[in-house]
Each structure stands twice: as structure tokens, then as C-alpha cells.
Amino acid sequence: MKIIFIGAGNLATQLAKALLNAGHDIIQVYSRTKASASVLATIAGGAPTTDLEEIRKDADLYILAVKDSVLGDIIPQICKGREDRVFVHTAGSMPMNIFQGMALHYGVFYPMQTFSKNRDVEFAGIPVFIEGNDHLSLQTLHRMGESISNRVYELSTEDRKYLHLAAVFACNFVNHCYTLSSNILSAHHIPFDVMLPLIDETAAKVHDLTPFEAQTGPAVRFDENVIRAQAALLKNNPLTKDIYERMSMSIHRTNMKNKRP
């Protein structure tokens, strides 16, 4: 397929690489900055542009991989004069019908993974969730998705909202906990890499156990002496202390609700 990318950020970079390797033709890359458009165009092929008026009209698929906040503004400009083409966005929380009235064929292509420009990923195992408004858009998305991933699922806008919410807990919040851990260690001149074996084992366990079964620590046992003492260590950082106490209570209540043996 001939594909144009609108956006040249983390997801766009990794998705473009995967599509190029799968034999698709990236014919153009748009970004607000010339540098970003040029870097991705150099990697994936096609011509870079920073002008929406210069975007070609002969692509089979237009992938909008931009911030949620700008989708509503940019979609009318991208779709105008190309209404019979297929358009998709890659946002977890944005509805498919944001394209309604602007294009005939449209959908969502949501790879559920965390992406960074300079860290390549293996797309074959990444779950890709798609949604299309008609047969052509779904057919196009299945074709693209199955060319790079072994796990392609159709999912509605409503269910995708909850998928994205779950991903925030499993990824973004967990990563923030790493930052809080790093801050505590740094204040006492302890390197963060001492946590890496623990982090790796924690992540590995949920491949074999449910997250509930894998949970350990003082909150599961509701060891009040330990919880109280650790919370006291955070007295100079009220926000982190609040997170610690609320997280401990959530773990304890989850444990009681599920009646851990």
C-alpha cells in the first residue's frame, strides 16, 4: 500500500519502520517541523513536508499519528479533496467518528505498546486493535495490521477507551512508580540499577501468574507497623506519601475482596 504519515513522533517512527519492512511504500511524511519530517522520511522513505497543502492525494492510506488535542483541527484539512481515501488515527482514547462527515472511509489503528523513537520494537507480538466504519476501511486495516503483527483484533471505540485506561495503569503509572523509587534511592546515593532484577522478576511473574497472585509486600499482609513506618519516611513529600498510603490501602482492599488464601 502507498501510505502517508501525518506526524513523525514515537509511534509514527516505529510503525513506519515496521510497515516499510513489511513491503509497504511510505510516500510522504508530514510534521510541523522540518527536522522531524526529514528524519522519519530518511528512515522510512518518501518526501518530507511541513505544509498541509503539499500532502499528496494519491495514497491508499493516511495515518494520523498526532496528539489527540490536534486531531479535530487537522482532520478537515487532511481529508479535504481526498474524501474517497482511507484515513485512520492511532489514538487510544479518541473516537472513530471524529472523521465523520470529513471522509467516506475511516477508522482506528491502535498498537498497544509504549514507543520511543530510538528504541526499536518487534511488532509481530504487539496487539493491534482496529476499528473501521465500512468494509473497505476494515479490509485495509486488517491487511496493514496482519502484515506486521500476529495479533490483530477488532475493537469498538467504547471498549478501546477502557483498554487505554488499563494500559495507563499497566505502563504509565508503573513507570511513574519507577521514578518515585529512583528519587528515593538518589536522595540516599543508591543507584537505581539495584532495582532492575526486582523489576524484571516482577514483570516476568505475570506471564505465569495473575497480577493478583503475583502481589507481595506489606500491604498484602496489611503489616501496619511497616506501612506506618514507611509512610513516616515520606513525611517531607506529602504527595508521594499520599500515593504510598492510597496504594497500600488499594492493595489491602483488593486482597480482602478476593479473599487471598
CSV table of C-alpha atoms in Angstrom, one decimal:
chain,number,residue,atom,x,y,z
A,1,MET,CA,0.0,0.0,0.0
A,2,LYS,CA,1.0,3.6,-0.5
A,3,ILE,CA,0.9,5.3,2.9
A,4,ILE,CA,1.3,8.9,4.1
A,5,PHE,CA,2.2,9.6,7.7
A,6,ILE,CA,0.8,12.7,9.4
A,7,GLY,CA,3.0,13.0,12.4
A,8,ALA,CA,6.6,11.9,13.0
A,9,GLY,CA,6.7,11.1,16.7
A,10,ASN,CA,7.5,8.0,18.6
A,11,LEU,CA,4.6,5.8,17.4
A,12,ALA,CA,4.9,7.1,13.8
A,13,THR,CA,8.6,6.3,13.7
A,14,GLN,CA,8.3,2.7,14.9
A,15,LEU,CA,5.1,2.0,12.8
A,16,ALA,CA,6.7,3.4,9.7
A,17,LYS,CA,9.7,1.2,10.1
A,18,ALA,CA,7.6,-1.9,10.6
A,19,LEU,CA,5.4,-1.0,7.5
A,20,LEU,CA,8.5,-0.4,5.4
A,21,ASN,CA,9.9,-3.8,6.4
A,22,ALA,CA,6.6,-5.4,5.5
A,23,GLY,CA,6.8,-4.1,2.0
A,24,HIS,CA,4.6,-1.0,2.1
A,25,ASP,CA,5.5,2.2,0.4
A,26,ILE,CA,5.8,5.3,2.7
A,27,ILE,CA,5.4,8.0,0.1
A,28,GLN,CA,5.3,11.1,2.3
A,29,VAL,CA,5.8,12.3,5.9
A,30,TYR,CA,4.2,15.4,7.3
A,31,SER,CA,5.3,17.1,10.6
A,32,ARG,CA,5.1,20.6,11.9
A,33,THR,CA,8.9,20.8,12.0
A,34,LYS,CA,11.2,20.2,9.0
A,35,ALA,CA,13.7,18.3,11.1
A,36,SER,CA,11.2,15.7,12.4
A,37,ALA,CA,9.7,15.2,9.0
A,38,SER,CA,13.1,14.8,7.4
A,39,VAL,CA,14.4,12.3,10.0
A,40,LEU,CA,11.4,10.0,9.5
A,41,ALA,CA,11.4,10.4,5.7
A,42,THR,CA,15.1,9.4,5.7
A,43,ILE,CA,14.3,6.3,7.7
A,44,ALA,CA,11.2,5.2,6.0
A,45,GLY,CA,11.4,6.8,2.6
A,46,GLY,CA,9.1,9.4,1.0
A,47,ALA,CA,9.3,13.1,0.9
A,48,PRO,CA,9.1,15.3,4.0
A,49,THR,CA,6.8,18.3,4.2
A,50,THR,CA,5.6,20.8,6.8
A,51,ASP,CA,2.9,22.2,4.6
A,52,LEU,CA,-0.6,20.5,4.7
A,53,GLU,CA,-1.3,21.9,1.3
A,54,GLU,CA,1.6,19.8,-0.2
A,55,ILE,CA,0.2,16.5,1.0
A,56,ARG,CA,-0.3,14.2,-1.9
A,57,LYS,CA,-3.8,12.9,-2.9
A,58,ASP,CA,-2.9,9.5,-4.3
A,59,ALA,CA,-2.1,7.5,-1.1
A,60,ASP,CA,-4.1,4.4,-0.3
A,61,LEU,CA,-4.0,5.2,3.4
A,62,TYR,CA,-3.4,8.3,5.5
A,63,ILE,CA,-2.2,7.5,9.1
A,64,LEU,CA,-2.7,10.4,11.5
A,65,ALA,CA,-0.3,9.8,14.4
A,66,VAL,CA,-0.5,13.1,16.2
A,67,LYS,CA,-1.5,14.4,19.6
A,68,ASP,CA,-5.2,13.9,20.5
A,69,SER,CA,-5.6,17.6,21.0
A,70,VAL,CA,-4.9,18.5,17.4
A,71,LEU,CA,-6.8,15.7,15.6
A,72,GLY,CA,-10.0,17.7,15.4
A,73,ASP,CA,-8.2,20.7,13.8
A,74,ILE,CA,-6.1,18.7,11.4
A,75,ILE,CA,-8.6,16.2,10.1
A,76,PRO,CA,-10.7,18.6,7.9
A,77,GLN,CA,-7.5,19.8,6.3
A,78,ILE,CA,-6.2,16.3,5.6
A,79,CYS,CA,-9.4,14.9,4.3
A,80,LYS,CA,-10.4,17.8,2.0
A,81,GLY,CA,-10.1,16.8,-1.6
A,82,ARG,CA,-9.2,13.2,-0.6
A,83,GLU,CA,-12.6,12.1,0.8
A,84,ASP,CA,-12.6,8.8,-1.0
A,85,ARG,CA,-9.3,7.6,0.5
A,86,VAL,CA,-8.9,5.7,3.8
A,87,PHE,CA,-8.0,7.7,6.9
A,88,VAL,CA,-7.0,6.3,10.4
A,89,HIS,CA,-5.8,7.8,13.6
A,90,THR,CA,-3.7,5.9,16.2
A,91,ALA,CA,-5.1,7.3,19.5
A,92,GLY,CA,-6.3,5.1,22.3
A,93,SER,CA,-9.0,7.4,23.7
A,94,MET,CA,-10.3,9.3,20.6
A,95,PRO,CA,-13.5,8.1,18.9
A,96,MET,CA,-13.5,6.7,15.4
A,97,ASN,CA,-16.3,9.1,14.4
A,98,ILE,CA,-14.1,12.1,14.7
A,99,PHE,CA,-13.7,11.6,10.9
A,100,GLN,CA,-17.5,11.5,10.3
A,101,GLY,CA,-18.6,14.0,7.7
A,102,MET,CA,-15.0,14.5,6.6
A,103,ALA,CA,-14.2,11.2,4.9
A,104,LEU,CA,-16.0,8.3,3.4
A,105,HIS,CA,-13.7,5.5,4.7
A,106,TYR,CA,-12.0,5.8,8.1
A,107,GLY,CA,-11.0,4.0,11.2
A,108,VAL,CA,-8.6,3.5,14.1
A,109,PHE,CA,-5.3,1.6,14.2
A,110,TYR,CA,-4.2,1.3,17.8
A,111,PRO,CA,-1.0,-0.7,18.5
A,112,MET,CA,-1.0,-1.2,22.3
A,113,GLN,CA,2.6,-0.6,23.2
A,114,THR,CA,4.9,2.1,24.6
A,115,PHE,CA,7.1,3.6,21.8
A,116,SER,CA,10.3,5.6,21.7
A,117,LYS,CA,11.9,6.9,18.5
A,118,ASN,CA,15.3,5.4,19.3
A,119,ARG,CA,14.2,2.0,20.7
A,120,ASP,CA,13.1,-0.4,18.0
A,121,VAL,CA,10.4,-2.9,18.8
A,122,GLU,CA,9.3,-6.2,17.4
A,123,PHE,CA,5.8,-5.6,16.0
A,124,ALA,CA,4.9,-9.3,15.4
A,125,GLY,CA,3.9,-9.8,19.1
A,126,ILE,CA,2.2,-6.4,19.6
A,127,PRO,CA,-1.6,-6.5,19.9
A,128,VAL,CA,-3.1,-4.1,17.3
A,129,PHE,CA,-6.7,-3.0,17.8
A,130,ILE,CA,-8.6,-1.8,14.8
A,131,GLU,CA,-12.0,-0.2,14.0
A,132,GLY,CA,-13.4,0.8,10.7
A,133,ASN,CA,-16.6,2.4,9.5
A,134,ASP,CA,-17.1,0.2,6.5
A,135,HIS,CA,-15.8,-2.8,4.6
A,136,LEU,CA,-13.1,-1.0,2.8
A,137,SER,CA,-11.6,0.6,5.8
A,138,LEU,CA,-11.7,-2.7,7.8
A,139,GLN,CA,-10.2,-4.6,4.9
A,140,THR,CA,-7.4,-2.0,4.6
A,141,LEU,CA,-6.7,-2.1,8.3
A,142,HIS,CA,-6.7,-5.9,8.5
A,143,ARG,CA,-4.3,-6.0,5.6
A,144,MET,CA,-1.9,-3.5,7.1
A,145,GLY,CA,-2.2,-4.9,10.6
A,146,GLU,CA,-1.7,-8.5,9.7
A,147,SER,CA,1.4,-7.6,7.6
A,148,ILE,CA,3.2,-6.5,10.7
A,149,SER,CA,1.5,-8.2,13.7
A,150,ASN,CA,0.2,-11.7,14.6
A,151,ARG,CA,-2.3,-10.2,16.9
A,152,VAL,CA,-4.9,-8.0,15.2
A,153,TYR,CA,-8.3,-7.5,16.9
A,154,GLU,CA,-11.4,-5.5,16.0
A,155,LEU,CA,-12.5,-3.4,19.0
A,156,SER,CA,-15.1,-0.7,19.3
A,157,THR,CA,-14.5,2.9,20.3
A,158,GLU,CA,-16.2,2.3,23.7
A,159,ASP,CA,-14.2,-0.7,24.6
A,160,ARG,CA,-10.9,0.9,23.4
A,161,LYS,CA,-11.4,3.6,26.0
A,162,TYR,CA,-11.2,1.0,28.7
A,163,LEU,CA,-8.3,-0.7,27.0
A,164,HIS,CA,-6.4,2.6,27.0
A,165,LEU,CA,-7.3,3.2,30.6
A,166,ALA,CA,-6.0,-0.2,31.6
A,167,ALA,CA,-2.8,0.5,29.7
A,168,VAL,CA,-2.2,3.7,31.6
A,169,PHE,CA,-2.3,1.7,34.9
A,170,ALA,CA,-0.1,-1.0,33.5
A,171,CYS,CA,2.5,1.2,31.8
A,172,ASN,CA,2.4,4.9,32.6
A,173,PHE,CA,1.6,4.6,36.3
A,174,VAL,CA,4.1,1.8,36.8
A,175,ASN,CA,6.8,3.8,35.1
A,176,HIS,CA,6.0,6.8,37.4
A,177,CYS,CA,6.5,4.4,40.3
A,178,TYR,CA,9.9,3.7,39.0
A,179,THR,CA,10.6,7.5,39.0
A,180,LEU,CA,9.4,7.7,42.6
A,181,SER,CA,11.6,4.8,43.5
A,182,SER,CA,14.6,6.4,41.7
A,183,ASN,CA,14.0,9.7,43.6
A,184,ILE,CA,14.1,7.9,47.0
A,185,LEU,CA,17.3,6.0,46.1
A,186,SER,CA,19.0,9.0,44.6
A,187,ALA,CA,18.4,11.0,47.8
A,188,HIS,CA,20.4,8.3,49.6
A,189,HIS,CA,23.1,7.8,47.0
A,190,ILE,CA,21.9,4.4,45.9
A,191,PRO,CA,22.0,3.6,42.2
A,192,PHE,CA,18.6,2.8,40.6
A,193,ASP,CA,20.0,-0.3,38.8
A,194,VAL,CA,19.9,-2.3,42.0
A,195,MET,CA,16.1,-2.4,41.3
A,196,LEU,CA,16.4,-3.9,37.9
A,197,PRO,CA,16.5,-7.6,38.9
A,198,LEU,CA,13.4,-6.9,41.1
A,199,ILE,CA,11.6,-5.1,38.3
A,200,ASP,CA,12.5,-7.8,35.7
A,201,GLU,CA,11.2,-10.6,38.0
A,202,THR,CA,8.0,-8.7,38.9
A,203,ALA,CA,7.3,-8.3,35.2
A,204,ALA,CA,8.2,-11.9,34.4
A,205,LYS,CA,5.9,-13.3,37.1
A,206,VAL,CA,2.7,-12.0,35.4
A,207,HIS,CA,3.5,-14.2,32.4
A,208,ASP,CA,2.7,-17.2,34.6
A,209,LEU,CA,0.6,-15.8,37.4
A,210,THR,CA,-2.3,-13.4,37.5
A,211,PRO,CA,-1.3,-9.9,38.8
A,212,PHE,CA,-3.4,-10.7,42.0
A,213,GLU,CA,-1.5,-13.9,42.6
A,214,ALA,CA,1.9,-12.2,42.0
A,215,GLN,CA,1.3,-9.4,44.5
A,216,THR,CA,3.6,-9.5,47.6
A,217,GLY,CA,4.7,-6.9,50.2
A,218,PRO,CA,3.5,-5.4,53.5
A,219,ALA,CA,0.2,-4.1,52.1
A,220,VAL,CA,-1.0,-7.7,51.2
A,221,ARG,CA,-0.3,-8.8,54.7
A,222,PHE,CA,-1.6,-5.4,56.0
A,223,ASP,CA,1.5,-5.1,58.2
A,224,GLU,CA,0.5,-1.9,59.8
A,225,ASN,CA,3.8,-1.3,61.6
A,226,VAL,CA,5.8,-1.5,58.3
A,227,ILE,CA,3.3,0.6,56.4
A,228,ARG,CA,3.2,3.3,59.1
A,229,ALA,CA,7.0,3.4,59.4
A,230,GLN,CA,7.5,3.7,55.6
A,231,ALA,CA,4.8,6.4,55.3
A,232,ALA,CA,6.7,8.3,58.0
A,233,LEU,CA,9.8,8.3,55.9
A,234,LEU,CA,7.9,10.3,53.3
A,235,LYS,CA,6.7,13.0,55.6
A,236,ASN,CA,8.6,15.6,53.7
A,237,ASN,CA,7.0,14.7,50.5
A,238,PRO,CA,3.2,14.7,51.1
A,239,LEU,CA,2.2,13.8,47.6
A,240,THR,CA,4.4,10.7,47.5
A,241,LYS,CA,3.3,9.8,51.0
A,242,ASP,CA,-0.4,10.1,49.9
A,243,ILE,CA,0.3,7.8,46.9
A,244,TYR,CA,2.0,5.3,49.1
A,245,GLU,CA,-0.8,5.2,51.6
A,246,ARG,CA,-3.6,5.0,49.0
A,247,MET,CA,-1.8,2.4,47.0
A,248,SER,CA,-1.2,0.3,50.2
A,249,MET,CA,-4.9,0.6,51.0
A,250,SER,CA,-5.9,-0.4,47.5
A,251,ILE,CA,-3.7,-3.5,47.6
A,252,HIS,CA,-5.1,-4.4,51.0
A,253,ARG,CA,-8.8,-4.0,50.0
A,254,THR,CA,-8.2,-5.9,46.7
A,255,ASN,CA,-6.7,-8.7,48.8
A,256,MET,CA,-9.6,-8.8,51.2
A,257,LYS,CA,-12.2,-8.6,48.4
A,258,ASN,CA,-10.6,-11.5,46.6
A,259,LYS,CA,-10.0,-13.4,49.9
A,260,ARG,CA,-6.5,-14.5,49.3
A,261,PRO,CA,-5.9,-17.8,51.0
